[in-house]
């Protein structure tokens, strides 16, 4: 996140959680150094349910972004990936650090390469079937993907 900020990127968050639950989670995340510029919850919008684009597009509005095609939706769920695709954004699926992997941080850290490969393939297959643009293990691998997206945009490509 610090590197994203250094690059001048804005960070929006969408979630299936309701606002009262998310307020507690946002406080915990902020205490650990993560505070997005905006957060849109499932109950914030009348039409907010995924896989519709509405929460992602609300982030675009709140962040005052000019080009949805320059936005990147990073998610650990198929409905979240579909939300980004439906909004016209680049999408990045998190194969090992999200809900579909089903691991705690300790389990992820303890997993051997065989277990990681099996989960990576299973979750990656689900994401690719949904149309995701990129699949990475964790957000720690996001920077090179952002560089690839920047190159594609410079070549005139859009999501």
mmCIF file of C-alpha atoms in Angstrom:
data_model
loop_
_atom_site.group_PDB
_atom_site.id
_atom_site.type_symbol
_atom_site.label_atom_id
_atom_site.label_comp_id
_atom_site.label_asym_id
_atom_site.label_seq_id
_atom_site.Cartn_x
_atom_site.Cartn_y
_atom_site.Cartn_z
ATOM 1 C CA UNK A 1 0.000 0.000 0.000
ATOM 2 C CA UNK A 2 2.866 2.379 0.753
ATOM 3 C CA UNK A 3 4.241 1.748 -2.741
ATOM 4 C CA UNK A 4 0.828 2.410 -4.277
ATOM 5 C CA UNK A 5 0.678 5.705 -2.407
ATOM 6 C CA UNK A 6 4.222 6.552 -3.503
ATOM 7 C CA UNK A 7 3.082 6.050 -7.095
ATOM 8 C CA UNK A 8 0.290 8.540 -6.488
ATOM 9 C CA UNK A 9 -2.486 5.963 -6.763
ATOM 10 C CA UNK A 10 -5.785 6.303 -4.986
ATOM 11 C CA UNK A 11 -7.223 3.305 -3.181
ATOM 12 C CA UNK A 12 -10.889 2.441 -3.069
ATOM 13 C CA UNK A 13 -12.435 -0.564 -1.407
ATOM 14 C CA UNK A 14 -15.696 -2.376 -2.076
ATOM 15 C CA UNK A 15 -17.075 -5.057 0.158
ATOM 16 C CA UNK A 16 -19.999 -7.363 0.616
ATOM 17 C CA UNK A 17 -19.933 -6.501 4.320
ATOM 18 C CA UNK A 18 -22.568 -4.161 5.695
ATOM 19 C CA UNK A 19 -21.421 -0.714 6.893
ATOM 20 C CA UNK A 20 -21.708 -1.425 10.679
ATOM 21 C CA UNK A 21 -19.472 -4.501 10.328
ATOM 22 C CA UNK A 22 -17.053 -2.721 8.037
ATOM 23 C CA UNK A 23 -16.655 0.221 10.419
ATOM 24 C CA UNK A 24 -15.174 -2.145 12.991
ATOM 25 C CA UNK A 25 -12.947 -3.838 10.397
ATOM 26 C CA UNK A 26 -11.770 -0.484 9.005
ATOM 27 C CA UNK A 27 -10.694 0.598 12.487
ATOM 28 C CA UNK A 28 -8.670 -2.607 12.901
ATOM 29 C CA UNK A 29 -7.130 -2.218 9.438
ATOM 30 C CA UNK A 30 -6.254 1.439 10.072
ATOM 31 C CA UNK A 31 -4.484 0.443 13.291
ATOM 32 C CA UNK A 32 -2.275 -1.794 11.117
ATOM 33 C CA UNK A 33 -1.632 0.939 8.553
ATOM 34 C CA UNK A 34 -4.267 0.271 5.912
ATOM 35 C CA UNK A 35 -6.789 3.032 5.261
ATOM 36 C CA UNK A 36 -8.284 3.269 1.759
ATOM 37 C CA UNK A 37 -9.336 6.629 0.378
ATOM 38 C CA UNK A 38 -12.928 5.412 0.156
ATOM 39 C CA UNK A 39 -14.881 2.334 1.142
ATOM 40 C CA UNK A 40 -18.217 1.331 -0.354
ATOM 41 C CA UNK A 41 -20.241 -1.328 1.443
ATOM 42 C CA UNK A 42 -23.002 -3.571 0.134
ATOM 43 C CA UNK A 43 -25.685 -1.605 1.982
ATOM 44 C CA UNK A 44 -24.438 1.832 0.874
ATOM 45 C CA UNK A 45 -26.155 1.674 -2.513
ATOM 46 C CA UNK A 46 -29.615 0.558 -3.484
ATOM 47 C CA UNK A 47 -28.231 -1.412 -6.445
ATOM 48 C CA UNK A 48 -24.939 -2.304 -4.762
ATOM 49 C CA UNK A 49 -24.925 -6.073 -5.048
ATOM 50 C CA UNK A 50 -22.132 -7.797 -6.892
ATOM 51 C CA UNK A 51 -21.527 -8.734 -9.641
ATOM 52 C CA UNK A 52 -23.088 -5.429 -10.692
ATOM 53 C CA UNK A 53 -20.613 -2.580 -11.242
ATOM 54 C CA UNK A 54 -22.253 -0.141 -8.851
ATOM 55 C CA UNK A 55 -19.932 -0.266 -5.832
ATOM 56 C CA UNK A 56 -16.820 -0.084 -7.989
ATOM 57 C CA UNK A 57 -18.273 2.820 -9.949
ATOM 58 C CA UNK A 58 -19.192 4.573 -6.704
ATOM 59 C CA UNK A 59 -15.508 4.376 -5.759
ATOM 60 C CA UNK A 60 -14.649 5.962 -9.113
ATOM 61 C CA UNK A 61 -17.040 8.817 -8.336
ATOM 62 C CA UNK A 62 -15.855 9.307 -4.765
ATOM 63 C CA UNK A 63 -12.220 9.284 -5.874
ATOM 64 C CA UNK A 64 -13.041 11.676 -8.734
ATOM 65 C CA UNK A 65 -11.299 9.522 -11.337
ATOM 66 C CA UNK A 66 -11.572 10.457 -14.989
ATOM 67 C CA UNK A 67 -11.051 7.106 -16.719
ATOM 68 C CA UNK A 68 -12.524 3.821 -15.495
ATOM 69 C CA UNK A 69 -10.265 2.065 -18.015
ATOM 70 C CA UNK A 70 -7.288 3.138 -15.878
ATOM 71 C CA UNK A 71 -8.733 1.550 -12.731
ATOM 72 C CA UNK A 72 -7.620 -1.818 -11.397
ATOM 73 C CA UNK A 73 -9.978 -3.992 -9.358
ATOM 74 C CA UNK A 74 -8.057 -6.389 -7.113
ATOM 75 C CA UNK A 75 -10.239 -9.029 -5.508
ATOM 76 C CA UNK A 76 -10.227 -12.482 -3.971
ATOM 77 C CA UNK A 77 -13.686 -13.546 -5.160
ATOM 78 C CA UNK A 78 -15.321 -14.297 -8.499
ATOM 79 C CA UNK A 79 -18.202 -11.849 -7.841
ATOM 80 C CA UNK A 80 -15.621 -9.157 -7.060
ATOM 81 C CA UNK A 81 -13.767 -9.879 -10.304
ATOM 82 C CA UNK A 82 -17.068 -9.754 -12.195
ATOM 83 C CA UNK A 83 -17.850 -6.433 -10.503
ATOM 84 C CA UNK A 84 -14.616 -4.964 -11.854
ATOM 85 C CA UNK A 85 -15.184 -6.399 -15.325
ATOM 86 C CA UNK A 86 -18.746 -5.073 -15.408
ATOM 87 C CA UNK A 87 -17.430 -1.651 -14.401
ATOM 88 C CA UNK A 88 -14.895 -1.677 -17.264
ATOM 89 C CA UNK A 89 -11.791 -2.055 -15.087
ATOM 90 C CA UNK A 90 -8.661 -4.160 -15.258
ATOM 91 C CA UNK A 91 -9.018 -7.085 -12.855
ATOM 92 C CA UNK A 92 -6.503 -8.937 -10.709
ATOM 93 C CA UNK A 93 -7.454 -12.056 -8.767
ATOM 94 C CA UNK A 94 -5.698 -13.059 -5.552
ATOM 95 C CA UNK A 95 -5.266 -16.815 -5.660
ATOM 96 C CA UNK A 96 -3.567 -17.632 -2.362
ATOM 97 C CA UNK A 97 -4.411 -14.816 0.033
ATOM 98 C CA UNK A 98 -8.170 -14.662 -0.198
ATOM 99 C CA UNK A 99 -11.402 -16.403 0.611
ATOM 100 C CA UNK A 100 -11.257 -19.100 -2.102
ATOM 101 C CA UNK A 101 -7.894 -20.341 -0.822
ATOM 102 C CA UNK A 102 -9.493 -20.811 2.592
ATOM 103 C CA UNK A 103 -6.219 -20.327 4.484
ATOM 104 C CA UNK A 104 -5.358 -18.323 7.533
ATOM 105 C CA UNK A 105 -2.100 -16.389 7.355
ATOM 106 C CA UNK A 106 -0.398 -19.122 9.383
ATOM 107 C CA UNK A 107 -1.686 -21.824 7.017
ATOM 108 C CA UNK A 108 -0.517 -19.853 3.985
ATOM 109 C CA UNK A 109 2.930 -19.407 5.504
ATOM 110 C CA UNK A 110 3.154 -23.096 6.446
ATOM 111 C CA UNK A 111 1.929 -24.438 3.093
ATOM 112 C CA UNK A 112 4.495 -26.221 0.966
ATOM 113 C CA UNK A 113 4.865 -25.473 -2.733
ATOM 114 C CA UNK A 114 2.745 -28.486 -3.710
ATOM 115 C CA UNK A 115 -0.196 -27.235 -1.645
ATOM 116 C CA UNK A 116 0.261 -23.696 -2.969
ATOM 117 C CA UNK A 117 0.358 -24.947 -6.551
ATOM 118 C CA UNK A 118 -2.843 -26.954 -6.071
ATOM 119 C CA UNK A 119 -4.728 -23.985 -4.611
ATOM 120 C CA UNK A 120 -3.230 -21.581 -7.174
ATOM 121 C CA UNK A 121 -4.458 -23.813 -10.014
ATOM 122 C CA UNK A 122 -7.923 -24.350 -8.513
ATOM 123 C CA UNK A 123 -8.564 -20.674 -7.735
ATOM 124 C CA UNK A 124 -6.859 -19.452 -10.909
ATOM 125 C CA UNK A 125 -9.118 -21.679 -12.987
ATOM 126 C CA UNK A 126 -12.185 -20.133 -11.330
ATOM 127 C CA UNK A 127 -10.883 -16.605 -11.910
ATOM 128 C CA UNK A 128 -9.930 -17.258 -15.545
ATOM 129 C CA UNK A 129 -13.393 -18.701 -16.203
ATOM 130 C CA UNK A 130 -14.794 -15.395 -14.924
ATOM 131 C CA UNK A 131 -12.556 -13.448 -17.345
ATOM 132 C CA UNK A 132 -9.943 -12.026 -14.974
ATOM 133 C CA UNK A 133 -7.026 -10.199 -16.620
ATOM 134 C CA UNK A 134 -4.309 -11.288 -14.149
ATOM 135 C CA UNK A 135 -3.965 -13.817 -11.319
ATOM 136 C CA UNK A 136 -1.344 -13.373 -8.609
ATOM 137 C CA UNK A 137 -0.786 -15.075 -5.273
ATOM 138 C CA UNK A 138 -0.955 -12.017 -2.987
ATOM 139 C CA UNK A 139 -1.051 -8.222 -3.187
ATOM 140 C CA UNK A 140 2.702 -8.379 -2.654
ATOM 141 C CA UNK A 141 2.949 -9.276 -6.353
ATOM 142 C CA UNK A 142 0.790 -6.376 -7.563
ATOM 143 C CA UNK A 143 3.503 -3.896 -8.594
ATOM 144 C CA UNK A 144 4.699 -5.777 -11.729
ATOM 145 C CA UNK A 145 1.069 -6.216 -12.814
ATOM 146 C CA UNK A 146 0.481 -2.484 -12.491
ATOM 147 C CA UNK A 147 3.555 -1.922 -14.655
ATOM 148 C CA UNK A 148 2.132 -4.301 -17.291
ATOM 149 C CA UNK A 149 -1.203 -2.499 -17.212
ATOM 150 C CA UNK A 150 0.542 0.860 -17.623
ATOM 151 C CA UNK A 151 2.371 -0.515 -20.669
ATOM 152 C CA UNK A 152 -0.860 -1.829 -22.170
ATOM 153 C CA UNK A 153 -2.598 1.498 -21.601
ATOM 154 C CA UNK A 154 0.326 3.307 -23.247
ATOM 155 C CA UNK A 155 -0.190 1.029 -26.269
ATOM 156 C CA UNK A 156 -3.858 2.001 -26.411
ATOM 157 C CA UNK A 157 -5.212 -1.211 -24.894
ATOM 158 C CA UNK A 158 -8.211 -1.102 -22.597
ATOM 159 C CA UNK A 159 -9.671 -3.717 -20.278
#
